[in-house]
Amino acid sequence: MAESLNREMTHSSTEIDVQFAAVTLCTLSGKALVEGLNFEVRRGETLVLLGRSGSGKTTTLKLINRLLAPTDGEVLVGDIPTTHWDAIRLRRSIGYVIQEIGLFPHFTVQRNIGLVPQLEHWPEERIRARVRELLELVGLPPEQFAPRLPHELSGGQRQRVGVARALAADPPILLMDEPFGALDPITRSELQREFARLAAGLHKTIVFVTHDVREALLLGSRIGLFKDGHLIEMQTPDEFAHSQVPEAKAFIDSMGRL
Amino acid sequence: MGLIDFLIRNRAEALALVLQHLFLVASGTGAGICIGIPIGIFLTRKPGLSKLVLGMANVLQTIPSLALFGFLIPLLGTHGIGQVPAVIALFIYSLLPIIQNTFTGIRGVEPAVREAALGMGMTDWQILVQVELPLSLSVILAGVRVATVISVGTATIAAAIGAGGLGTYIFRGLRMNDNQLILAGALPAALMALAADFMLGRLESILKFHRSSGKNPSRKWVPALVMVGIILIGFLTLSRVTRIPPIHRIVVGSKDFTEQVILGELIARQIERRTGLDVERRFELGGDLCHRALLAGEIDIYVEYTGTAFAAILKHQPIADPGAVYVQVKREYLERFGLVWLAPLGFNNTFAILVRGDEAQRLSLRKISDISRYAPRWRAGFGQDFMSRPDGYPGFSRTYDLKFVEPPREMDLSLTYRALANGQVDVIAGNSTDGAIELLGLVALQDDRQYFPPYQAAPVVRKGIVERYPQVAGALNSLGGTVSDHEMRRLNYQVDSEHRDVKQVVNEFLEGK
């Protein structure tokens, strides 16, 4: 699946992996969760969606792997609207890391990471090799960690496994929903720095949701600022740091106070 | 020690009853698992329906088991008695705990885990099988455990519809005033419930996911265990199926009291002795099941009483002439049901109005009309049969002008003897041939106004059997007139009070003829 998306993207004329075209999502009662979203995610960039709780950034993320479908407008992944994709195929070609990690508590680390390859019927040996490779990539010695269960890991280790799992089938796109949000500050900044290094070597298209402005400035090649379901700004970290938009200034100021 | 003695002496029967009981529980609960878990899963996909479905299961759960058996009899036709309705009833009772626990177990899986599974591109089926079911297994199993324990208890009542199991001892014990026999059924059933509770509880705690213990629960043997369970159920089912009677068997039924079991055995033995045909015994069927089973072709013969047939089945006003009753019953049965009455066995089992011996002496009671002046201070206890039959309580109380201090208590016939002996009631309506009359020192009052119609006992046979096996009718007719009132009471006494084996008692009787 991942290969197929790669292929389609190679054939596509643009350098754009994900595109939002006038996307609106309303609840059944008519309340807009996100409204009028127009932006694109370019190949290989790390787009950070920044905003307060409830600003619509997680909703935006879930529109990409079709955990949600737009009420209006279209989300294009590899030039194809998500609603035209087979949902299962789409999701298997997009890595997904969420804040609560969602590791399967009854699977070992090995099985958690190897899940999508297993669903894709990779040969056993190839899965094992891939899991070993990924555990080394995220800095967990495979012999020691592969047989463990999630509850035998620390929070930081669990989060590393979560990232490894999302990368397992080598998907071109990675969605990350506040992946480091639940960690203690020291572990968090450790992982952030490590992830920045990792991301630079991976050449993945990454959409990263956070409410931590430092994280946004550290990881993002561009930062999209969300407020009340609207995307109010989209710019590079440098531009963002000097933005005159009140919401952006509020975020920058909050950093100063810390 | 008496109990253990009894169980050792009757180990073959006791073991058979335990196996029957296990079979009932395993099939009922097994079906509950096979149907209940999918329903529970379905509800997690359509939670809007959960209130309705769980509500329905809840209502089914509250139906008393005997009432449920009553509903099932007409619905199932030829399968209305025996193990089929018992298994269905147990299945129905097992549904609620299994559906409920499956539903809440799966709904209890952490939302983040479900979202991760969905986001990784697992299909609904994969999420169910690989994530939701493993994580909710211990909760589901807790439901199975509850269902099993309920089922072990409820299955004892299945003996009332001829399904066998440990309830057979309990009902027999109640009939024969034999606490030991009651215990012989109740104790193994209780132990079975405890054992099931314990084993499933262990399994549950092994399967429970230990977040804190740091142990990886070994799952390897779980599929093995499930396999063993399936094989066991399969084996039990097979062993039942292979025991389905071949065509040439004559199926003899009996109602659920001692005399009927003796008479059933008497007929069965006589057929075996005289014709060499194979006989299957389906004894101890409650209520009017015998009649229905005979009509349905599920049994071929049982012993009926003319008075019962005349009033309760043919719905005629009771009359007093025994000969006239027999002739009319014989004619109408043949015309209406295609059933043949053979020669009456001899005795007349009519209702006997009974009081305690000491009371009879103290108040010098001999006839039923003697009690009318005491009745306003007395309590009466009557079997369901007596209360509901046209020749029972309503006419009786009118004829003798009886009014008791409170409406008569309606209870199981076998319990009325005890209630009378223990002074909980002061008058009951027993059977004139009952061995318990002598055993408990009760006195039968004379029916001085000739209210009770005759109840001559005679075998009733399906016409097809008489035509196909005329030798059966011949063998049974030769028993005509051989069992006097006194003889019947003596046989009942031997079984009820001396706790002798029915087969042995019947063999002795036949050899003495």
PDB file of N, CA and C in Angstrom, chain B residues 49-129:
ATOM      1  N   LEU B  49     -29.392  -0.039  19.698  1.00  0.00           N
ATOM      2  CA  LEU B  49     -30.276  -1.172  19.943  1.00  0.00           C
ATOM      3  C   LEU B  49     -30.046  -1.816  21.308  1.00  0.00           C
ATOM      4  N   SER B  50     -28.961  -1.402  21.979  1.00  0.00           N
ATOM      5  CA  SER B  50     -28.552  -2.151  23.163  1.00  0.00           C
ATOM      6  C   SER B  50     -29.610  -2.133  24.258  1.00  0.00           C
ATOM      7  N   LYS B  51     -30.245  -0.967  24.437  1.00  0.00           N
ATOM      8  CA  LYS B  51     -31.261  -0.882  25.500  1.00  0.00           C
ATOM      9  C   LYS B  51     -32.375  -1.887  25.245  1.00  0.00           C
ATOM     10  N   LEU B  52     -32.835  -1.910  23.996  1.00  0.00           N
ATOM     11  CA  LEU B  52     -33.948  -2.787  23.623  1.00  0.00           C
ATOM     12  C   LEU B  52     -33.581  -4.258  23.817  1.00  0.00           C
ATOM     13  N   VAL B  53     -32.442  -4.651  23.260  1.00  0.00           N
ATOM     14  CA  VAL B  53     -32.057  -6.062  23.291  1.00  0.00           C
ATOM     15  C   VAL B  53     -31.755  -6.513  24.723  1.00  0.00           C
ATOM     16  N   LEU B  54     -31.000  -5.696  25.445  1.00  0.00           N
ATOM     17  CA  LEU B  54     -30.690  -6.071  26.833  1.00  0.00           C
ATOM     18  C   LEU B  54     -31.965  -6.108  27.657  1.00  0.00           C
ATOM     19  N   GLY B  55     -32.888  -5.204  27.372  1.00  0.00           N
ATOM     20  CA  GLY B  55     -34.164  -5.208  28.073  1.00  0.00           C
ATOM     21  C   GLY B  55     -34.927  -6.493  27.821  1.00  0.00           C
ATOM     22  N   MET B  56     -34.902  -6.927  26.565  1.00  0.00           N
ATOM     23  CA  MET B  56     -35.604  -8.166  26.231  1.00  0.00           C
ATOM     24  C   MET B  56     -34.970  -9.357  26.940  1.00  0.00           C
ATOM     25  N   ALA B  57     -33.642  -9.423  26.890  1.00  0.00           N
ATOM     26  CA  ALA B  57     -32.939 -10.524  27.563  1.00  0.00           C
ATOM     27  C   ALA B  57     -33.263 -10.500  29.049  1.00  0.00           C
ATOM     28  N   ASN B  58     -33.366  -9.299  29.580  1.00  0.00           N
ATOM     29  CA  ASN B  58     -33.687  -9.130  30.997  1.00  0.00           C
ATOM     30  C   ASN B  58     -35.065  -9.704  31.329  1.00  0.00           C
ATOM     31  N   VAL B  59     -36.018  -9.411  30.452  1.00  0.00           N
ATOM     32  CA  VAL B  59     -37.379  -9.925  30.673  1.00  0.00           C
ATOM     33  C   VAL B  59     -37.382 -11.448  30.631  1.00  0.00           C
ATOM     34  N   LEU B  60     -36.686 -12.003  29.608  1.00  0.00           N
ATOM     35  CA  LEU B  60     -36.617 -13.464  29.493  1.00  0.00           C
ATOM     36  C   LEU B  60     -36.049 -14.070  30.767  1.00  0.00           C
ATOM     37  N   GLN B  61     -35.059 -13.380  31.317  1.00  0.00           N
ATOM     38  CA  GLN B  61     -34.384 -13.869  32.514  1.00  0.00           C
ATOM     39  C   GLN B  61     -35.347 -13.983  33.696  1.00  0.00           C
ATOM     40  N   THR B  62     -36.355 -13.109  33.719  1.00  0.00           N
ATOM     41  CA  THR B  62     -37.225 -13.081  34.897  1.00  0.00           C
ATOM     42  C   THR B  62     -38.360 -14.095  34.810  1.00  0.00           C
ATOM     43  N   ILE B  63     -38.549 -14.754  33.660  1.00  0.00           N
ATOM     44  CA  ILE B  63     -39.617 -15.753  33.576  1.00  0.00           C
ATOM     45  C   ILE B  63     -39.254 -16.935  34.466  1.00  0.00           C
ATOM     46  N   PRO B  64     -40.129 -17.321  35.381  1.00  0.00           N
ATOM     47  CA  PRO B  64     -39.817 -18.481  36.221  1.00  0.00           C
ATOM     48  C   PRO B  64     -39.611 -19.708  35.340  1.00  0.00           C
ATOM     49  N   SER B  65     -38.696 -20.579  35.752  1.00  0.00           N
ATOM     50  CA  SER B  65     -38.300 -21.659  34.851  1.00  0.00           C
ATOM     51  C   SER B  65     -39.449 -22.588  34.522  1.00  0.00           C
ATOM     52  N   LEU B  66     -40.299 -22.901  35.502  1.00  0.00           N
ATOM     53  CA  LEU B  66     -41.405 -23.820  35.209  1.00  0.00           C
ATOM     54  C   LEU B  66     -42.359 -23.210  34.188  1.00  0.00           C
ATOM     55  N   ALA B  67     -42.594 -21.892  34.337  1.00  0.00           N
ATOM     56  CA  ALA B  67     -43.465 -21.198  33.385  1.00  0.00           C
ATOM     57  C   ALA B  67     -42.867 -21.246  31.991  1.00  0.00           C
ATOM     58  N   LEU B  68     -41.551 -21.074  31.922  1.00  0.00           N
ATOM     59  CA  LEU B  68     -40.878 -21.099  30.624  1.00  0.00           C
ATOM     60  C   LEU B  68     -41.029 -22.475  29.980  1.00  0.00           C
ATOM     61  N   PHE B  69     -40.855 -23.524  30.783  1.00  0.00           N
ATOM     62  CA  PHE B  69     -41.060 -24.870  30.263  1.00  0.00           C
ATOM     63  C   PHE B  69     -42.491 -24.995  29.733  1.00  0.00           C
ATOM     64  N   GLY B  70     -43.436 -24.442  30.487  1.00  0.00           N
ATOM     65  CA  GLY B  70     -44.835 -24.484  30.077  1.00  0.00           C
ATOM     66  C   GLY B  70     -45.056 -23.842  28.721  1.00  0.00           C
ATOM     67  N   PHE B  71     -44.392 -22.681  28.484  1.00  0.00           N
ATOM     68  CA  PHE B  71     -44.524 -22.013  27.184  1.00  0.00           C
ATOM     69  C   PHE B  71     -43.932 -22.862  26.068  1.00  0.00           C
ATOM     70  N   LEU B  72     -42.826 -23.521  26.394  1.00  0.00           N
ATOM     71  CA  LEU B  72     -42.079 -24.215  25.343  1.00  0.00           C
ATOM     72  C   LEU B  72     -42.783 -25.481  24.870  1.00  0.00           C
ATOM     73  N   ILE B  73     -43.564 -26.108  25.775  1.00  0.00           N
ATOM     74  CA  ILE B  73     -44.172 -27.396  25.421  1.00  0.00           C
ATOM     75  C   ILE B  73     -45.030 -27.297  24.159  1.00  0.00           C
ATOM     76  N   PRO B  74     -46.009 -26.369  24.107  1.00  0.00           N
ATOM     77  CA  PRO B  74     -46.813 -26.309  22.878  1.00  0.00           C
ATOM     78  C   PRO B  74     -45.997 -25.815  21.684  1.00  0.00           C
ATOM     79  N   LEU B  75     -45.019 -24.951  21.930  1.00  0.00           N
ATOM     80  CA  LEU B  75     -44.243 -24.392  20.826  1.00  0.00           C
ATOM     81  C   LEU B  75     -43.420 -25.447  20.119  1.00  0.00           C
ATOM     82  N   LEU B  76     -42.953 -26.435  20.877  1.00  0.00           N
ATOM     83  CA  LEU B  76     -41.993 -27.376  20.317  1.00  0.00           C
ATOM     84  C   LEU B  76     -42.633 -28.643  19.787  1.00  0.00           C
ATOM     85  N   GLY B  77     -43.938 -28.796  19.975  1.00  0.00           N
ATOM     86  CA  GLY B  77     -44.611 -29.975  19.434  1.00  0.00           C
ATOM     87  C   GLY B  77     -44.001 -31.265  19.940  1.00  0.00           C
ATOM     88  N   THR B  78     -43.511 -32.074  18.993  1.00  0.00           N
ATOM     89  CA  THR B  78     -43.044 -33.404  19.390  1.00  0.00           C
ATOM     90  C   THR B  78     -41.795 -33.347  20.264  1.00  0.00           C
ATOM     91  N   HIS B  79     -41.137 -32.194  20.297  1.00  0.00           N
ATOM     92  CA  HIS B  79     -39.953 -32.102  21.158  1.00  0.00           C
ATOM     93  C   HIS B  79     -40.260 -31.392  22.467  1.00  0.00           C
ATOM     94  N   GLY B  80     -41.554 -31.340  22.781  1.00  0.00           N
ATOM     95  CA  GLY B  80     -41.987 -30.532  23.922  1.00  0.00           C
ATOM     96  C   GLY B  80     -41.541 -31.017  25.276  1.00  0.00           C
ATOM     97  N   ILE B  81     -41.100 -32.256  25.361  1.00  0.00           N
ATOM     98  CA  ILE B  81     -40.591 -32.696  26.654  1.00  0.00           C
ATOM     99  C   ILE B  81     -39.204 -33.270  26.464  1.00  0.00           C
ATOM    100  N   GLY B  82     -38.524 -33.481  27.588  1.00  0.00           N
ATOM    101  CA  GLY B  82     -37.198 -34.061  27.524  1.00  0.00           C
ATOM    102  C   GLY B  82     -36.133 -32.988  27.456  1.00  0.00           C
ATOM    103  N   GLN B  83     -35.030 -33.328  26.778  1.00  0.00           N
ATOM    104  CA  GLN B  83     -33.874 -32.450  26.871  1.00  0.00           C
ATOM    105  C   GLN B  83     -33.981 -31.220  25.984  1.00  0.00           C
ATOM    106  N   VAL B  84     -34.733 -31.323  24.894  1.00  0.00           N
ATOM    107  CA  VAL B  84     -34.773 -30.172  23.976  1.00  0.00           C
ATOM    108  C   VAL B  84     -35.295 -28.908  24.669  1.00  0.00           C
ATOM    109  N   PRO B  85     -36.494 -28.952  25.285  1.00  0.00           N
ATOM    110  CA  PRO B  85     -36.963 -27.731  25.934  1.00  0.00           C
ATOM    111  C   PRO B  85     -36.061 -27.323  27.101  1.00  0.00           C
ATOM    112  N   ALA B  86     -35.483 -28.293  27.785  1.00  0.00           N
ATOM    113  CA  ALA B  86     -34.601 -27.944  28.905  1.00  0.00           C
ATOM    114  C   ALA B  86     -33.403 -27.161  28.403  1.00  0.00           C
ATOM    115  N   VAL B  87     -32.801 -27.651  27.332  1.00  0.00           N
ATOM    116  CA  VAL B  87     -31.628 -26.960  26.787  1.00  0.00           C
ATOM    117  C   VAL B  87     -32.022 -25.573  26.295  1.00  0.00           C
ATOM    118  N   ILE B  88     -33.199 -25.483  25.655  1.00  0.00           N
ATOM    119  CA  ILE B  88     -33.643 -24.172  25.161  1.00  0.00           C
ATOM    120  C   ILE B  88     -33.833 -23.200  26.330  1.00  0.00           C
ATOM    121  N   ALA B  89     -34.463 -23.688  27.398  1.00  0.00           N
ATOM    122  CA  ALA B  89     -34.676 -22.809  28.553  1.00  0.00           C
ATOM    123  C   ALA B  89     -33.341 -22.363  29.141  1.00  0.00           C
ATOM    124  N   LEU B  90     -32.416 -23.291  29.294  1.00  0.00           N
ATOM    125  CA  LEU B  90     -31.111 -22.925  29.858  1.00  0.00           C
ATOM    126  C   LEU B  90     -30.396 -21.947  28.937  1.00  0.00           C
ATOM    127  N   PHE B  91     -30.563 -22.162  27.642  1.00  0.00           N
ATOM    128  CA  PHE B  91     -29.978 -21.242  26.669  1.00  0.00           C
ATOM    129  C   PHE B  91     -30.532 -19.826  26.867  1.00  0.00           C
ATOM    130  N   ILE B  92     -31.851 -19.739  27.023  1.00  0.00           N
ATOM    131  CA  ILE B  92     -32.477 -18.430  27.183  1.00  0.00           C
ATOM    132  C   ILE B  92     -31.962 -17.736  28.447  1.00  0.00           C
ATOM    133  N   TYR B  93     -31.835 -18.527  29.528  1.00  0.00           N
ATOM    134  CA  TYR B  93     -31.357 -17.915  30.769  1.00  0.00           C
ATOM    135  C   TYR B  93     -29.897 -17.467  30.683  1.00  0.00           C
ATOM    136  N   SER B  94     -29.127 -18.140  29.827  1.00  0.00           N
ATOM    137  CA  SER B  94     -27.706 -17.789  29.783  1.00  0.00           C
ATOM    138  C   SER B  94     -27.460 -16.532  28.946  1.00  0.00           C
ATOM    139  N   LEU B  95     -28.479 -16.111  28.177  1.00  0.00           N
ATOM    140  CA  LEU B  95     -28.250 -15.009  27.239  1.00  0.00           C
ATOM    141  C   LEU B  95     -27.886 -13.691  27.928  1.00  0.00           C
ATOM    142  N   LEU B  96     -28.656 -13.311  28.946  1.00  0.00           N
ATOM    143  CA  LEU B  96     -28.468 -11.970  29.513  1.00  0.00           C
ATOM    144  C   LEU B  96     -27.036 -11.730  30.003  1.00  0.00           C
ATOM    145  N   PRO B  97     -26.526 -12.585  30.912  1.00  0.00           N
ATOM    146  CA  PRO B  97     -25.174 -12.288  31.397  1.00  0.00           C
ATOM    147  C   PRO B  97     -24.136 -12.288  30.280  1.00  0.00           C
ATOM    148  N   ILE B  98     -24.308 -13.164  29.289  1.00  0.00           N
ATOM    149  CA  ILE B  98     -23.285 -13.247  28.236  1.00  0.00           C
ATOM    150  C   ILE B  98     -23.356 -12.027  27.318  1.00  0.00           C
ATOM    151  N   ILE B  99     -24.581 -11.663  26.888  1.00  0.00           N
ATOM    152  CA  ILE B  99     -24.710 -10.482  26.024  1.00  0.00           C
ATOM    153  C   ILE B  99     -24.216  -9.237  26.753  1.00  0.00           C
ATOM    154  N   GLN B 100     -24.693  -9.102  27.995  1.00  0.00           N
ATOM    155  CA  GLN B 100     -24.353  -7.902  28.768  1.00  0.00           C
ATOM    156  C   GLN B 100     -22.837  -7.752  28.925  1.00  0.00           C
ATOM    157  N   ASN B 101     -22.176  -8.843  29.314  1.00  0.00           N
ATOM    158  CA  ASN B 101     -20.743  -8.738  29.553  1.00  0.00           C
ATOM    159  C   ASN B 101     -19.952  -8.551  28.263  1.00  0.00           C
ATOM    160  N   THR B 102     -20.412  -9.171  27.184  1.00  0.00           N
ATOM    161  CA  THR B 102     -19.724  -8.962  25.915  1.00  0.00           C
ATOM    162  C   THR B 102     -19.817  -7.488  25.524  1.00  0.00           C
ATOM    163  N   PHE B 103     -21.019  -6.955  25.657  1.00  0.00           N
ATOM    164  CA  PHE B 103     -21.255  -5.547  25.297  1.00  0.00           C
ATOM    165  C   PHE B 103     -20.403  -4.615  26.156  1.00  0.00           C
ATOM    166  N   THR B 104     -20.518  -4.737  27.474  1.00  0.00           N
ATOM    167  CA  THR B 104     -19.779  -3.799  28.331  1.00  0.00           C
ATOM    168  C   THR B 104     -18.278  -4.049  28.244  1.00  0.00           C
ATOM    169  N   GLY B 105     -17.874  -5.315  28.062  1.00  0.00           N
ATOM    170  CA  GLY B 105     -16.448  -5.622  27.957  1.00  0.00           C
ATOM    171  C   GLY B 105     -15.824  -4.926  26.765  1.00  0.00           C
ATOM    172  N   ILE B 106     -16.484  -5.032  25.620  1.00  0.00           N
ATOM    173  CA  ILE B 106     -15.917  -4.433  24.408  1.00  0.00           C
ATOM    174  C   ILE B 106     -15.997  -2.910  24.464  1.00  0.00           C
ATOM    175  N   ARG B 107     -17.123  -2.415  24.999  1.00  0.00           N
ATOM    176  CA  ARG B 107     -17.230  -0.947  25.131  1.00  0.00           C
ATOM    177  C   ARG B 107     -16.197  -0.401  26.102  1.00  0.00           C
ATOM    178  N   GLY B 108     -15.707  -1.267  26.981  1.00  0.00           N
ATOM    179  CA  GLY B 108     -14.745  -0.814  27.987  1.00  0.00           C
ATOM    180  C   GLY B 108     -13.317  -0.744  27.473  1.00  0.00           C
ATOM    181  N   VAL B 109     -13.071  -1.190  26.239  1.00  0.00           N
ATOM    182  CA  VAL B 109     -11.713  -1.098  25.696  1.00  0.00           C
ATOM    183  C   VAL B 109     -11.350   0.376  25.518  1.00  0.00           C
ATOM    184  N   GLU B 110     -10.131   0.715  25.921  1.00  0.00           N
ATOM    185  CA  GLU B 110      -9.693   2.111  25.889  1.00  0.00           C
ATOM    186  C   GLU B 110      -9.905   2.741  24.518  1.00  0.00           C
ATOM    187  N   PRO B 111     -10.523   3.921  24.476  1.00  0.00           N
ATOM    188  CA  PRO B 111     -10.788   4.577  23.190  1.00  0.00           C
ATOM    189  C   PRO B 111      -9.506   4.843  22.405  1.00  0.00           C
ATOM    190  N   ALA B 112      -8.417   5.184  23.090  1.00  0.00           N
ATOM    191  CA  ALA B 112      -7.163   5.478  22.386  1.00  0.00           C
ATOM    192  C   ALA B 112      -6.678   4.250  21.625  1.00  0.00           C
ATOM    193  N   VAL B 113      -6.851   3.078  22.243  1.00  0.00           N
ATOM    194  CA  VAL B 113      -6.420   1.845  21.593  1.00  0.00           C
ATOM    195  C   VAL B 113      -7.249   1.599  20.344  1.00  0.00           C
ATOM    196  N   ARG B 114      -8.564   1.820  20.478  1.00  0.00           N
ATOM    197  CA  ARG B 114      -9.434   1.622  19.329  1.00  0.00           C
ATOM    198  C   ARG B 114      -9.090   2.617  18.214  1.00  0.00           C
ATOM    199  N   GLU B 115      -8.818   3.866  18.624  1.00  0.00           N
ATOM    200  CA  GLU B 115      -8.530   4.881  17.618  1.00  0.00           C
ATOM    201  C   GLU B 115      -7.219   4.574  16.902  1.00  0.00           C
ATOM    202  N   ALA B 116      -6.231   4.121  17.681  1.00  0.00           N
ATOM    203  CA  ALA B 116      -4.957   3.757  17.065  1.00  0.00           C
ATOM    204  C   ALA B 116      -5.168   2.634  16.063  1.00  0.00           C
ATOM    205  N   ALA B 117      -5.970   1.637  16.461  1.00  0.00           N
ATOM    206  CA  ALA B 117      -6.218   0.500  15.570  1.00  0.00           C
ATOM    207  C   ALA B 117      -6.873   0.963  14.276  1.00  0.00           C
ATOM    208  N   LEU B 118      -7.849   1.842  14.433  1.00  0.00           N
ATOM    209  CA  LEU B 118      -8.566   2.362  13.268  1.00  0.00           C
ATOM    210  C   LEU B 118      -7.606   3.176  12.392  1.00  0.00           C
ATOM    211  N   GLY B 119      -6.816   4.033  13.039  1.00  0.00           N
ATOM    212  CA  GLY B 119      -5.903   4.915  12.322  1.00  0.00           C
ATOM    213  C   GLY B 119      -4.810   4.152  11.602  1.00  0.00           C
ATOM    214  N   MET B 120      -4.484   2.952  12.099  1.00  0.00           N
ATOM    215  CA  MET B 120      -3.453   2.160  11.442  1.00  0.00           C
ATOM    216  C   MET B 120      -4.006   1.367  10.274  1.00  0.00           C
ATOM    217  N   GLY B 121      -5.297   1.494  10.051  1.00  0.00           N
ATOM    218  CA  GLY B 121      -5.877   0.814   8.896  1.00  0.00           C
ATOM    219  C   GLY B 121      -6.295  -0.610   9.168  1.00  0.00           C
ATOM    220  N   MET B 122      -6.665  -0.920  10.415  1.00  0.00           N
ATOM    221  CA  MET B 122      -7.222  -2.241  10.674  1.00  0.00           C
ATOM    222  C   MET B 122      -8.693  -2.224  10.263  1.00  0.00           C
ATOM    223  N   THR B 123      -9.146  -3.333   9.691  1.00  0.00           N
ATOM    224  CA  THR B 123     -10.568  -3.415   9.353  1.00  0.00           C
ATOM    225  C   THR B 123     -11.355  -3.662  10.634  1.00  0.00           C
ATOM    226  N   ASP B 124     -12.659  -3.473  10.541  1.00  0.00           N
ATOM    227  CA  ASP B 124     -13.508  -3.661  11.722  1.00  0.00           C
ATOM    228  C   ASP B 124     -13.323  -5.071  12.285  1.00  0.00           C
ATOM    229  N   TRP B 125     -13.265  -6.047  11.391  1.00  0.00           N
ATOM    230  CA  TRP B 125     -13.094  -7.437  11.820  1.00  0.00           C
ATOM    231  C   TRP B 125     -11.748  -7.626  12.521  1.00  0.00           C
ATOM    232  N   GLN B 126     -10.700  -7.012  11.945  1.00  0.00           N
ATOM    233  CA  GLN B 126      -9.381  -7.153  12.567  1.00  0.00           C
ATOM    234  C   GLN B 126      -9.354  -6.492  13.943  1.00  0.00           C
ATOM    235  N   ILE B 127     -10.000  -5.339  14.053  1.00  0.00           N
ATOM    236  CA  ILE B 127     -10.046  -4.662  15.351  1.00  0.00           C
ATOM    237  C   ILE B 127     -10.753  -5.549  16.359  1.00  0.00           C
ATOM    238  N   LEU B 128     -11.859  -6.153  15.912  1.00  0.00           N
ATOM    239  CA  LEU B 128     -12.637  -7.011  16.810  1.00  0.00           C
ATOM    240  C   LEU B 128     -11.808  -8.204  17.272  1.00  0.00           C
ATOM    241  N   VAL B 129     -11.233  -8.911  16.332  1.00  0.00           N
ATOM    242  CA  VAL B 129     -10.573 -10.180  16.653  1.00  0.00           C
ATOM    243  C   VAL B 129      -9.222  -9.976  17.324  1.00  0.00           C
TER     244      VAL B 129
END
